[in-house]
PDB file of C-alpha atoms and ligand atoms in Angstrom:
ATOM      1  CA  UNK S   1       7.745   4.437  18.662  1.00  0.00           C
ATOM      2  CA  UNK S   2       9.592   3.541  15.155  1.00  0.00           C
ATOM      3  CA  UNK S   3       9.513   0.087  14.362  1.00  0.00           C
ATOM      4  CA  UNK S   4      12.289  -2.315  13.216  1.00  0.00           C
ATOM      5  CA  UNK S   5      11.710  -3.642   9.657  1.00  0.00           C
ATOM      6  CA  UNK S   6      13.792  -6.024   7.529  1.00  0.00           C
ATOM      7  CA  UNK S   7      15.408  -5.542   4.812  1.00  0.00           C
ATOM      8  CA  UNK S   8      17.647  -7.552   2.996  1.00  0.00           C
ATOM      9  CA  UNK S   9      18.946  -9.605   5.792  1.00  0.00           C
ATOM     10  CA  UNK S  10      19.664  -6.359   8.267  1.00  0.00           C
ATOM     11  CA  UNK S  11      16.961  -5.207  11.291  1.00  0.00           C
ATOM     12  CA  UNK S  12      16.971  -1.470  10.639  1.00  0.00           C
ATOM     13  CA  UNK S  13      14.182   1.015  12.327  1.00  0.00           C
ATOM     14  CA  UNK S  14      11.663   1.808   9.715  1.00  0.00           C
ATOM     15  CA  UNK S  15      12.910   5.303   8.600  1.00  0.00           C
ATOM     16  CA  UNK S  16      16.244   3.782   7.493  1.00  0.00           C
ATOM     17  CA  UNK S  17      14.278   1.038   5.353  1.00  0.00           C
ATOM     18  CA  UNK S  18      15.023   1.677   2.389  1.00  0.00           C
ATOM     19  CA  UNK S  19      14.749  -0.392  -1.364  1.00  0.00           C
ATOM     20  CA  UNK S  20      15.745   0.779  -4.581  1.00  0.00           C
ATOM     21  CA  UNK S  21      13.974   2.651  -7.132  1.00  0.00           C
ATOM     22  CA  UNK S  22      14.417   0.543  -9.681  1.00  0.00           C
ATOM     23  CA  UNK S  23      13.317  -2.165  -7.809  1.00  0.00           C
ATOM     24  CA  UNK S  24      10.940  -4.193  -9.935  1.00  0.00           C
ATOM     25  CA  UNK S  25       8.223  -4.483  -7.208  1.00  0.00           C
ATOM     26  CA  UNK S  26       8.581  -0.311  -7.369  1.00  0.00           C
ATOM     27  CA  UNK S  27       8.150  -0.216 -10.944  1.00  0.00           C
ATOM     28  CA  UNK S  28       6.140  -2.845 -12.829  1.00  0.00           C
ATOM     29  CA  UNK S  29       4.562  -4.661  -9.430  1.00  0.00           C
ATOM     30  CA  UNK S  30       7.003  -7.431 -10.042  1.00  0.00           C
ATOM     31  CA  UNK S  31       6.882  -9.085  -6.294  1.00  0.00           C
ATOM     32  CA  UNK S  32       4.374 -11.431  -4.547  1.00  0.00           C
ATOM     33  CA  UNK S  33       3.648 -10.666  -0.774  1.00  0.00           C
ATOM     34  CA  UNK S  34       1.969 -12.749   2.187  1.00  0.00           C
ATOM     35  CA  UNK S  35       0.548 -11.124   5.179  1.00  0.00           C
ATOM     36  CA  UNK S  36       0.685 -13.483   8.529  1.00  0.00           C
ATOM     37  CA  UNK S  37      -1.085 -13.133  11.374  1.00  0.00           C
ATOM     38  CA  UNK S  38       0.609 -12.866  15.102  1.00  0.00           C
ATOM     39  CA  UNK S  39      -1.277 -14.386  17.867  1.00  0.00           C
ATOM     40  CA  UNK S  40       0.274 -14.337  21.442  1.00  0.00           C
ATOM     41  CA  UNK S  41       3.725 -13.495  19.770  1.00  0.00           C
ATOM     42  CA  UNK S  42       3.349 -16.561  17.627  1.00  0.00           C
ATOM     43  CA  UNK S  43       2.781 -17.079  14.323  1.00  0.00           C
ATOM     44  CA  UNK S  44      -0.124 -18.216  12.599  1.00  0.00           C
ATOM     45  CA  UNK S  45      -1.274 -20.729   9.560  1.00  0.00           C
ATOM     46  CA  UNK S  46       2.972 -20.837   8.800  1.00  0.00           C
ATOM     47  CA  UNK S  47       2.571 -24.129   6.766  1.00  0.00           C
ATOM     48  CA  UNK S  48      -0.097 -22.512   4.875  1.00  0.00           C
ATOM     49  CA  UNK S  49       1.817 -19.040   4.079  1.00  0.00           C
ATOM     50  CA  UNK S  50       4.596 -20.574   3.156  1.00  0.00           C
ATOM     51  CA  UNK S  51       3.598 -23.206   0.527  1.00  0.00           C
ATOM     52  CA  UNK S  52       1.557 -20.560  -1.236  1.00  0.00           C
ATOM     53  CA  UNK S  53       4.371 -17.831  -1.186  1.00  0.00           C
ATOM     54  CA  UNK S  54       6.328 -21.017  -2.632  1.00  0.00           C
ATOM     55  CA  UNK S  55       3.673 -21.609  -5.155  1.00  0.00           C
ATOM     56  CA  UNK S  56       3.331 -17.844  -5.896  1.00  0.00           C
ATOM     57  CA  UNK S  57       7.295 -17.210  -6.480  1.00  0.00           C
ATOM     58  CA  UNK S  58       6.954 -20.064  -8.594  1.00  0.00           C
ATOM     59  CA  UNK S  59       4.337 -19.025 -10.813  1.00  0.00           C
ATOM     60  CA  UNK S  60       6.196 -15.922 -11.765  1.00  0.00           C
ATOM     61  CA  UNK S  61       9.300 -17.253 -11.935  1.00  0.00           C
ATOM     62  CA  UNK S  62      11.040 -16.852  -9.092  1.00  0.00           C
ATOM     63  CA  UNK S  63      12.861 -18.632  -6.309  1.00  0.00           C
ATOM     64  CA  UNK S  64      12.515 -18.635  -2.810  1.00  0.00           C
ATOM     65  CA  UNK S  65      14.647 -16.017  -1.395  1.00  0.00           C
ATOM     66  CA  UNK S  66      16.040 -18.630   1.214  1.00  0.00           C
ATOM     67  CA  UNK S  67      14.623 -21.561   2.767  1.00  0.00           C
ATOM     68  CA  UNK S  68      11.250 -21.822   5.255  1.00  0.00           C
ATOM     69  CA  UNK S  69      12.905 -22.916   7.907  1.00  0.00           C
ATOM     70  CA  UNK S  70      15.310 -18.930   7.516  1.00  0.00           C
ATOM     71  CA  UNK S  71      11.648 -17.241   6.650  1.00  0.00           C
ATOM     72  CA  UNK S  72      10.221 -18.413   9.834  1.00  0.00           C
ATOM     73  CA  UNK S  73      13.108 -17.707  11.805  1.00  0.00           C
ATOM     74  CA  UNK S  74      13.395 -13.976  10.240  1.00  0.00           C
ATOM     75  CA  UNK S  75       9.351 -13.527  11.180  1.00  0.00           C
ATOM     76  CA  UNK S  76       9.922 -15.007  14.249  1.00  0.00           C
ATOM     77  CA  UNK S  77      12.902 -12.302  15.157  1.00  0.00           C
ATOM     78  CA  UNK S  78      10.963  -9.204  13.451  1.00  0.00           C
ATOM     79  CA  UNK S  79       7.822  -9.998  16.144  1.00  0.00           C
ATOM     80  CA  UNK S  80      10.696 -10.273  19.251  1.00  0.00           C
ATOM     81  CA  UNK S  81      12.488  -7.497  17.754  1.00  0.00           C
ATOM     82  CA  UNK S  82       9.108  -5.079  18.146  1.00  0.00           C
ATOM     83  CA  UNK S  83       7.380  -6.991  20.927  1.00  0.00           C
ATOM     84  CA  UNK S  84       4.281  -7.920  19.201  1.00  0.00           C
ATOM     85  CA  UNK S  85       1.842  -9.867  21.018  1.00  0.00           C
ATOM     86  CA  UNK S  86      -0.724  -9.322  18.352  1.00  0.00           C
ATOM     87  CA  UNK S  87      -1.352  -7.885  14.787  1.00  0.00           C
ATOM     88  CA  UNK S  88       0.206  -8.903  11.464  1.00  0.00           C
ATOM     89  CA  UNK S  89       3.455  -9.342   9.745  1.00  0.00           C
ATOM     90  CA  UNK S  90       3.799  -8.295   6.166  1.00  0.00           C
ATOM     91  CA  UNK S  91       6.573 -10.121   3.811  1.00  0.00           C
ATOM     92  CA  UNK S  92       7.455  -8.734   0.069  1.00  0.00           C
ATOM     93  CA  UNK S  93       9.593 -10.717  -1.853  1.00  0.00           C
ATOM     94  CA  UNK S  94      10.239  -8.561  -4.954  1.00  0.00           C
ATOM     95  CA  UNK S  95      12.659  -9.698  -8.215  1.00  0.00           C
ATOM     96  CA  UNK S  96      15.321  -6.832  -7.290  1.00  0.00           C
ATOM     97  CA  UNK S  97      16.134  -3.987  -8.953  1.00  0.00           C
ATOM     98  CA  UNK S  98      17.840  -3.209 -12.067  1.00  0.00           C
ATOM     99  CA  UNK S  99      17.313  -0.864 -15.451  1.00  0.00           C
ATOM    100  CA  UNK S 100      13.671  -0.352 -16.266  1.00  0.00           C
ATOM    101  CA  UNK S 101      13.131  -2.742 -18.478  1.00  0.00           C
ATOM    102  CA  UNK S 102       9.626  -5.072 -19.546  1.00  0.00           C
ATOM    103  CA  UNK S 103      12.076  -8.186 -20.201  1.00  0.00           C
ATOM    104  CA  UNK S 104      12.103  -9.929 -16.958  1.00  0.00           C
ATOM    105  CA  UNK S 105      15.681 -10.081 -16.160  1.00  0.00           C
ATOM    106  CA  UNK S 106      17.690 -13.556 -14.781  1.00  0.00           C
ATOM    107  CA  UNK S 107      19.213 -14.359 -11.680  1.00  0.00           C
ATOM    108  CA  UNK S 108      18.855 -11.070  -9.731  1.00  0.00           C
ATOM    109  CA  UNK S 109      19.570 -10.805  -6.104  1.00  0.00           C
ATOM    110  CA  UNK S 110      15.525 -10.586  -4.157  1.00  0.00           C
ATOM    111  CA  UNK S 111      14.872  -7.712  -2.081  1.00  0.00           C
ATOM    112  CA  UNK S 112      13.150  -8.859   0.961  1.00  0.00           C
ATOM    113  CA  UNK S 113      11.223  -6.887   3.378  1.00  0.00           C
ATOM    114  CA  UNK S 114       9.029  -7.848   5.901  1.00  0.00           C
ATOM    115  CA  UNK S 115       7.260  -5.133   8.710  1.00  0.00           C
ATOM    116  CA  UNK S 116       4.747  -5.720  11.440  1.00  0.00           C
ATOM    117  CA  UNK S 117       1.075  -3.816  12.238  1.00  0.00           C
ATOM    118  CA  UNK S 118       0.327  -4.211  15.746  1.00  0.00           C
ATOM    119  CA  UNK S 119      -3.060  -4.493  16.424  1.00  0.00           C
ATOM    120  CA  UNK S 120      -6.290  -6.290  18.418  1.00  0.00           C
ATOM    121  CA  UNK S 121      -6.881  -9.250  16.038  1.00  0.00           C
ATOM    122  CA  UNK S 122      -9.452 -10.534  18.598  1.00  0.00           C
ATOM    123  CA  UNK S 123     -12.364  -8.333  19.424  1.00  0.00           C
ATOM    124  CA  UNK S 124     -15.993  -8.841  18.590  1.00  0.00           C
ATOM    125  CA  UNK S 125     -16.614  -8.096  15.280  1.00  0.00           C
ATOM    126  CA  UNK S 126     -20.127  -5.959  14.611  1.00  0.00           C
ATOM    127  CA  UNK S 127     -20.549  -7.028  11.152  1.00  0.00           C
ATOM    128  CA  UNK S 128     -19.825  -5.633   8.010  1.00  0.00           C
ATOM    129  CA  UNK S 129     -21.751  -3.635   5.154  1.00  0.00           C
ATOM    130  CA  UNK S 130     -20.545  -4.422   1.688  1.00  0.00           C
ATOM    131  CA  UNK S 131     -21.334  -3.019  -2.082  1.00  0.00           C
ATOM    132  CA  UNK S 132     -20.790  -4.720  -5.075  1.00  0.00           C
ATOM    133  CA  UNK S 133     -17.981  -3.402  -8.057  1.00  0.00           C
ATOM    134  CA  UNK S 134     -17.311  -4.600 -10.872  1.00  0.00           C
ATOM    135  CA  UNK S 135     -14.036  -6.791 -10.626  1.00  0.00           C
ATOM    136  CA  UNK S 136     -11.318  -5.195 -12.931  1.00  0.00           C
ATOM    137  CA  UNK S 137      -8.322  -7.390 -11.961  1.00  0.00           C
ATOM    138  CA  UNK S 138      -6.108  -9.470 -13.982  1.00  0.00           C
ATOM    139  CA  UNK S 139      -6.271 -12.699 -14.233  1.00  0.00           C
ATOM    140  CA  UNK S 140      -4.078 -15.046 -12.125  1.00  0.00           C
ATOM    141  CA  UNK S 141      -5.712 -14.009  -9.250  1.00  0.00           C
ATOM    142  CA  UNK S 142      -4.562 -16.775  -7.761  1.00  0.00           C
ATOM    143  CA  UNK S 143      -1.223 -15.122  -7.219  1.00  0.00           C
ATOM    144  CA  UNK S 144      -0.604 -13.128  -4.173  1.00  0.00           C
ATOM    145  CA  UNK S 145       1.054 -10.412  -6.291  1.00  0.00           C
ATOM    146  CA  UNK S 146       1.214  -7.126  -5.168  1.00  0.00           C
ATOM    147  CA  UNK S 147      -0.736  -5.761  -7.766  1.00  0.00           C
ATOM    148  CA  UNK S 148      -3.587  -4.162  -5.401  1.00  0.00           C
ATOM    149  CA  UNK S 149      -4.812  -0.915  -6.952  1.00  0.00           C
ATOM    150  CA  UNK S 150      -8.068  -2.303  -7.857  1.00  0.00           C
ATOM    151  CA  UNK S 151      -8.499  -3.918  -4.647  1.00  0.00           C
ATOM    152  CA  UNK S 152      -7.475  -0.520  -2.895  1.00  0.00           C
ATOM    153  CA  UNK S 153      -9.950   1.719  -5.613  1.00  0.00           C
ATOM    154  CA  UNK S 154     -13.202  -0.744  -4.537  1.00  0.00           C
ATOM    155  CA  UNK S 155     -12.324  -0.924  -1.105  1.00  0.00           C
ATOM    156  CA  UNK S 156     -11.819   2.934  -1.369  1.00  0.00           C
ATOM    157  CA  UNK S 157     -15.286   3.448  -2.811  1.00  0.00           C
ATOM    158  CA  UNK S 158     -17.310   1.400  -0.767  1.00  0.00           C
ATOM    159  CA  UNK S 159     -16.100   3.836   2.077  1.00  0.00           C
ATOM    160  CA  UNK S 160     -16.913   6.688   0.296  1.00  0.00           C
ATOM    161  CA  UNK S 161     -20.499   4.942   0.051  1.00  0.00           C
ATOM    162  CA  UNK S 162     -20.144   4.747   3.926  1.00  0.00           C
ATOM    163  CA  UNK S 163     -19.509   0.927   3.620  1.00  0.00           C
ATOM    164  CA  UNK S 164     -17.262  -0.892   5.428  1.00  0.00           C
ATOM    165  CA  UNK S 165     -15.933  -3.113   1.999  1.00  0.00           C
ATOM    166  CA  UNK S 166     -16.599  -4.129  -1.627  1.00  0.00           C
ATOM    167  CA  UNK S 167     -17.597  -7.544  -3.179  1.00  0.00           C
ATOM    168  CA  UNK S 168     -16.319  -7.864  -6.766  1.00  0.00           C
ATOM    169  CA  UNK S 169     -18.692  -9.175  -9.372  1.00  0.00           C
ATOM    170  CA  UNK S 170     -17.294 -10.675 -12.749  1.00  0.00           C
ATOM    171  CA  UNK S 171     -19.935 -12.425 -15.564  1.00  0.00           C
ATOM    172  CA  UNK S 172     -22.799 -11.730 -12.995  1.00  0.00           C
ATOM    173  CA  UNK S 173     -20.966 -13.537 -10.296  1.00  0.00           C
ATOM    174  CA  UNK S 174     -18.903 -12.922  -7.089  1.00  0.00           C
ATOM    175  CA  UNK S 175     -15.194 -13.373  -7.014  1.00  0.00           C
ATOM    176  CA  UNK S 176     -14.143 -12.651  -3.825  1.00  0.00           C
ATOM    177  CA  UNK S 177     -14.181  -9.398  -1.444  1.00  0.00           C
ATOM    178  CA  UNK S 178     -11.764  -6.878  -1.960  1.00  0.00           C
ATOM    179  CA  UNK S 179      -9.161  -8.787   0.486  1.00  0.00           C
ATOM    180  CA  UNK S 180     -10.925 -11.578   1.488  1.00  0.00           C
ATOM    181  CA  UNK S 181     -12.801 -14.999   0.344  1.00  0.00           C
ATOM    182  CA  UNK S 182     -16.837 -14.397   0.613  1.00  0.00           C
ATOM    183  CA  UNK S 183     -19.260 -16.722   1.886  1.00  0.00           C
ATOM    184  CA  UNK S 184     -23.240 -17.275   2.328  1.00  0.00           C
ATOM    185  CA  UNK S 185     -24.992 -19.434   4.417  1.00  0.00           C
ATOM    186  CA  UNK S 186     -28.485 -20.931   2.867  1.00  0.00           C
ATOM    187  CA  UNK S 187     -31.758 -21.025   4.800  1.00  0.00           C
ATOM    188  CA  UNK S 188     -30.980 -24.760   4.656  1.00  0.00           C
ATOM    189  CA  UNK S 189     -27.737 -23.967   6.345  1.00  0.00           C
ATOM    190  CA  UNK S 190     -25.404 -24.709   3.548  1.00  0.00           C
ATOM    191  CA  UNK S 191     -22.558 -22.675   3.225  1.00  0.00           C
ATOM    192  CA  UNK S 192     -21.594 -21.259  -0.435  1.00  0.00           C
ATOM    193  CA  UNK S 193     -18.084 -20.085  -1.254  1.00  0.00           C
ATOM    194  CA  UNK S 194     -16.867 -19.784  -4.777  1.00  0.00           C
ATOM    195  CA  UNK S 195     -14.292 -22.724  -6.088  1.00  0.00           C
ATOM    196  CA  UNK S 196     -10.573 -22.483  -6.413  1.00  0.00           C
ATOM    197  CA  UNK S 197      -9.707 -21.196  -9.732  1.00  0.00           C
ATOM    198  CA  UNK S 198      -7.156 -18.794 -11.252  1.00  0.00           C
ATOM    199  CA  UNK S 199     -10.709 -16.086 -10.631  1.00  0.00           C
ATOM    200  CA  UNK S 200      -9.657 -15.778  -6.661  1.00  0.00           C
ATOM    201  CA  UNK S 201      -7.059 -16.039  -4.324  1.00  0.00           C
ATOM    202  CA  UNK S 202      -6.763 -19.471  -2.135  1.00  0.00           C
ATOM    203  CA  UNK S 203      -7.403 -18.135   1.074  1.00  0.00           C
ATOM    204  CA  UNK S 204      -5.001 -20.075   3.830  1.00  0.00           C
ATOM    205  CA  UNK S 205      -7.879 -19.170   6.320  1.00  0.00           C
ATOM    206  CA  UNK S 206     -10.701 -20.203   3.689  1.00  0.00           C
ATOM    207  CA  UNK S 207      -8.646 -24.032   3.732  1.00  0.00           C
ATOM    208  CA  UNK S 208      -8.936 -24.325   7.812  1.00  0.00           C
ATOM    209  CA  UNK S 209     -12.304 -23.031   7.499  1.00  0.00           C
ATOM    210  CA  UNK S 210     -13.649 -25.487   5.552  1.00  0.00           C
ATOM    211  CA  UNK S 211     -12.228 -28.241   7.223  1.00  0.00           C
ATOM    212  CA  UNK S 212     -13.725 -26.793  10.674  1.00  0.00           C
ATOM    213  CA  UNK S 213     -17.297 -26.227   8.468  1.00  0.00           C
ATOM    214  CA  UNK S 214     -16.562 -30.209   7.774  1.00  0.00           C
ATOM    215  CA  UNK S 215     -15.492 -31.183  11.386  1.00  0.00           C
ATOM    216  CA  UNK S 216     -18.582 -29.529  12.998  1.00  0.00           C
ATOM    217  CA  UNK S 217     -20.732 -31.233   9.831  1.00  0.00           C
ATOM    218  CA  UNK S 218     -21.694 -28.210   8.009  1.00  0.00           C
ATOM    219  CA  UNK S 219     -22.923 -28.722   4.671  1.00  0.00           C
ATOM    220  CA  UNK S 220     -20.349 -26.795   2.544  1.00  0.00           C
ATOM    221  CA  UNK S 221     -21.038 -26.104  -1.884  1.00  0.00           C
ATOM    222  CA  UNK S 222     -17.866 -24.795  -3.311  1.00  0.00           C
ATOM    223  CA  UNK S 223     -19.879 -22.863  -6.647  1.00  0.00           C
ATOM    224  CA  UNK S 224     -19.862 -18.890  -7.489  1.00  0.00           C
ATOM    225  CA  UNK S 225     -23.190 -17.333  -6.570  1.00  0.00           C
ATOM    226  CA  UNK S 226     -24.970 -13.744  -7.835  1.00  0.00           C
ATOM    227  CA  UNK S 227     -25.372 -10.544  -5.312  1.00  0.00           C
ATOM    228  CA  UNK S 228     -29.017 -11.699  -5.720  1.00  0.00           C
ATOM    229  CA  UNK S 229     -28.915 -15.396  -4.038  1.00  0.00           C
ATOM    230  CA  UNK S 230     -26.583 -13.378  -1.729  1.00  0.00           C
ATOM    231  CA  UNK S 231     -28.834 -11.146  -0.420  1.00  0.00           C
ATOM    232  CA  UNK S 232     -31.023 -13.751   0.100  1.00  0.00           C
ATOM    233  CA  UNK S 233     -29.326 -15.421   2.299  1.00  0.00           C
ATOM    234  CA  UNK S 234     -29.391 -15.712   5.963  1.00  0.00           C
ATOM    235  CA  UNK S 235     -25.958 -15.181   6.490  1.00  0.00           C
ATOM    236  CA  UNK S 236     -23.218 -13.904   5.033  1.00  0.00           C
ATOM    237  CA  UNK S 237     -19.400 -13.717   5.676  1.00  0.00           C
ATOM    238  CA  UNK S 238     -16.018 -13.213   4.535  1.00  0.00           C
ATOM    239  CA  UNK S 239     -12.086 -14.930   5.965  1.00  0.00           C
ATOM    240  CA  UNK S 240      -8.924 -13.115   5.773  1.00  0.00           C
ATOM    241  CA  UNK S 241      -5.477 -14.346   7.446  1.00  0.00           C
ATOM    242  CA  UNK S 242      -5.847 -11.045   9.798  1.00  0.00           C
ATOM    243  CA  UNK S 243      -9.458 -11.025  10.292  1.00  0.00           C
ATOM    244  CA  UNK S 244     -10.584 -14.080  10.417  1.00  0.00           C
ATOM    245  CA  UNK S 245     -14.184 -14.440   9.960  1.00  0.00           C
ATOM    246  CA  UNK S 246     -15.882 -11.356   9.534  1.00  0.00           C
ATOM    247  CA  UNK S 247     -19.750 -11.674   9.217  1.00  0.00           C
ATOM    248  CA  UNK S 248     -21.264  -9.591   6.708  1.00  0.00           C
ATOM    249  CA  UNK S 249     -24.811  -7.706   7.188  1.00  0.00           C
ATOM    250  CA  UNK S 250     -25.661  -6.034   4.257  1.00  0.00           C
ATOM    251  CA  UNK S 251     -25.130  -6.463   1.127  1.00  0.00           C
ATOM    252  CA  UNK S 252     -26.249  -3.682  -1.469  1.00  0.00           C
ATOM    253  CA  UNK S 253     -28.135  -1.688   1.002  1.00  0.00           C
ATOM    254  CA  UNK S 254     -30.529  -4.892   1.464  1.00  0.00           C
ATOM    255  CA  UNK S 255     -29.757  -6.307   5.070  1.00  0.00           C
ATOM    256  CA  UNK S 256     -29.466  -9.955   5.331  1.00  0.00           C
ATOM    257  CA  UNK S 257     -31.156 -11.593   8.313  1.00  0.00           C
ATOM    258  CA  UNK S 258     -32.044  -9.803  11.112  1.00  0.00           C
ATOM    259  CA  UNK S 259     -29.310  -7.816  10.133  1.00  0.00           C
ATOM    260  CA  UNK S 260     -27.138  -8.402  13.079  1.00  0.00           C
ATOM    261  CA  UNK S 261     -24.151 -10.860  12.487  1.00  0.00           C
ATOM    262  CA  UNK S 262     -25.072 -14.588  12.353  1.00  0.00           C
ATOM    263  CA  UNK S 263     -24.001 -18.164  14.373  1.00  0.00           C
ATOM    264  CA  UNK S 264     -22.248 -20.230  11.621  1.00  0.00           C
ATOM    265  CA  UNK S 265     -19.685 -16.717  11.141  1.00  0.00           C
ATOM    266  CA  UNK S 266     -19.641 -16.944  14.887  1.00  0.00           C
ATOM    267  CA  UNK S 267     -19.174 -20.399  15.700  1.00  0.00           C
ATOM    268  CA  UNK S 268     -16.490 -20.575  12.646  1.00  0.00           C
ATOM    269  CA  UNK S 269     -14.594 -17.592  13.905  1.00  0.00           C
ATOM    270  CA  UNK S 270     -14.971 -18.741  17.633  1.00  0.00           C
ATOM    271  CA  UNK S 271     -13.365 -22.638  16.534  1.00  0.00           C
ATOM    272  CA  UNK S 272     -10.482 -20.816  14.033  1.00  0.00           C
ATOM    273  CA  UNK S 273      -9.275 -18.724  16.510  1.00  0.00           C
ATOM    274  CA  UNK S 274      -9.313 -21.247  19.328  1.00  0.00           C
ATOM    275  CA  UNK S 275      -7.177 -23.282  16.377  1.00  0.00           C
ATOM    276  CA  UNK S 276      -4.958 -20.982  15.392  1.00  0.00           C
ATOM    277  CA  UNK S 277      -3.706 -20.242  18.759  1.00  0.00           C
ATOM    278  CA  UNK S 278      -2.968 -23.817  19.289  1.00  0.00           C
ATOM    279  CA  UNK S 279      -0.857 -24.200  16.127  1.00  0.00           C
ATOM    280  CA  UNK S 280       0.966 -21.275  15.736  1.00  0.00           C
ATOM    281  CA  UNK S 281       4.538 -21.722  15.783  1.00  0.00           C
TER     282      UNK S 281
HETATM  283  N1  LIG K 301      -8.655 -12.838  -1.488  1.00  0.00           N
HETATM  284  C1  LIG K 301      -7.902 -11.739  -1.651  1.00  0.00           C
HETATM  285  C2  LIG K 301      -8.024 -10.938  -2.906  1.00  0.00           C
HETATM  286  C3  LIG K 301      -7.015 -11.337  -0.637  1.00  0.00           C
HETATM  287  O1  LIG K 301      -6.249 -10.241  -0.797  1.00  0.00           O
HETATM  288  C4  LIG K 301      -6.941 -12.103   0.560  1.00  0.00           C
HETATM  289  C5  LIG K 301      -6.047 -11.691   1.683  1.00  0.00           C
HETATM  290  N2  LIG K 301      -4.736 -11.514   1.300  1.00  0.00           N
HETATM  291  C6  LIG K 301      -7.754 -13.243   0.677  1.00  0.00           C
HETATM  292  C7  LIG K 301      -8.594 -13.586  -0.371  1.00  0.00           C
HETATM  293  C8  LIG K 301      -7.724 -14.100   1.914  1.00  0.00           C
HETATM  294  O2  LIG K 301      -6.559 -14.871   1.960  1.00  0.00           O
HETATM  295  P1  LIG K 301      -5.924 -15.324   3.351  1.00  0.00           P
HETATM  296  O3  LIG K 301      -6.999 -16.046   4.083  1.00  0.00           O
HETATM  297  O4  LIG K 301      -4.803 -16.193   2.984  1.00  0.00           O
HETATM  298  O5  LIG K 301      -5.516 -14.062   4.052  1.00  0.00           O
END
């Protein structure tokens, strides 16, 4: 069954969605995107997505391309419009289109076009095998632009390996999973996660899962940390706004634990889930 996407302020089904080719997002990845997840028709962590798309457009010199309040009402309408109980919506807010042209132009009207994956956000998770790559992104990572290739290349690779997804490595150190934030958990029980910075993306889920860690008095180090201390570790996970937390198992062929997924990635994903339900809007 065809879905019904937005674009520029009109509900069409998705084979009539159409943007320009000369839209800047098209042609020099001039657009920032959030991806939202949809629990029991509702959505999820909206405070969070929306300050950081905010923060994003801002960053790059754009505007919002109306206000919250219209952003949550068109998300709301796209997941009643395709009766989505679960699964994700996607939002790309590009500059518009006009001539090619490197000069970033003024005062163009935004596309806008946001589309929903329906799918089981919920299930148990089995644990994940990840390889390391060497991370050749930009760097204001901490814009949600969508300049993915390199995140789609590693993740690409570590399923030719027969992995499930890549960690990115840059000086000797981890950035952050292909697209997600990356955690390990200490024999001590600490849990290390690398520090805000223009090196990763703030995670909306890596916030609230912190501030569970905190509320259920988990000892927390924000600090980058090597594929070796990683594969030390007892535990291992990453968070993404769609998957939540995912534990990790292996890391470079060297399994971490009993190589079967751990109870701090359990506990966490168990306690975010049970919170996201009850504050999604
Ligand atoms: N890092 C990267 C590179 C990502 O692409 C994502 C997911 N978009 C994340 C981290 C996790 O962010 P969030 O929890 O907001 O989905």
């Amino acid at each position: 069954m065809s879905r019904t996407v937005y674009v520029n302020g009109a509900y069409v089904p998705e084979e009539e969605a159409m943007v320009s080719v000369f839209d800047r997002g098209f042609l020099f990845a001039d657009a920032i995107y959030e991806v939202t997840a949809v629990l029991d028709g509702k959505i999820c962590e909206w405070d969070g997505h929306i300050a950081r798309l905010q923060r994003s457009l801002g960053e790059i010199g754009m505007p919002m391309p109306m206000s919250s309040e219209e952003l949550l009402e068109v998300h709301r309408e796209i997941v009643k419009r395709n009766n989505m109980e679960e699964g994700a919506i996607y939002l790309q807010v590009t500059r518009g289109a006009t001539d090619r042209d490197f000069v970033i132009p003024k005062d163009l009207p935004q596309t806008v076009v946001l589309f929903t994956q329906a799918k089981s956000l919920t299930g148990t998770k089995s644990g994940l095998r990840v390889i390391s790559v060497p991370d050749i992104r930009w760097g204001r990572r901490d814009i949600k632009t969508v300049q993915l290739l390199a995140a789609s290349m590693c993740k690409s690779e570590a399923k030719k390996q027969g992995k499930d997804d890549a960690w990115m490595i840059e000086d000797g150190f981890v950035t952050e999973g292909s697209s997600n934030n990356t955690y390990i958990v200490t024999e001590e029980g600490k849990i290390i996660t690398r520090n805000l910075s223009n090196s990763i993306l703030p995670g909306i889920t890596r916030k609230s899962v912190l501030r569970i860690a905190e509320e259920l008095d988990l000892e927390i180090e924000e600090r980058p940390f090597t594929i070796a201390e990683a594969q030390k570790a007892v535990e291992a996970f990453m968070t993404a706004a769609t998957s939540f937390v995912t534990p990790v198992i292996e890391i470079d062929g060297v399994k971490l634990g009993d190589g079967t997924p751990g109870p701090v990635s359990k506990r966490l994903c168990e306690v975010y889930i049970e919170e996201s339900r009850k504050a999604s809007c």
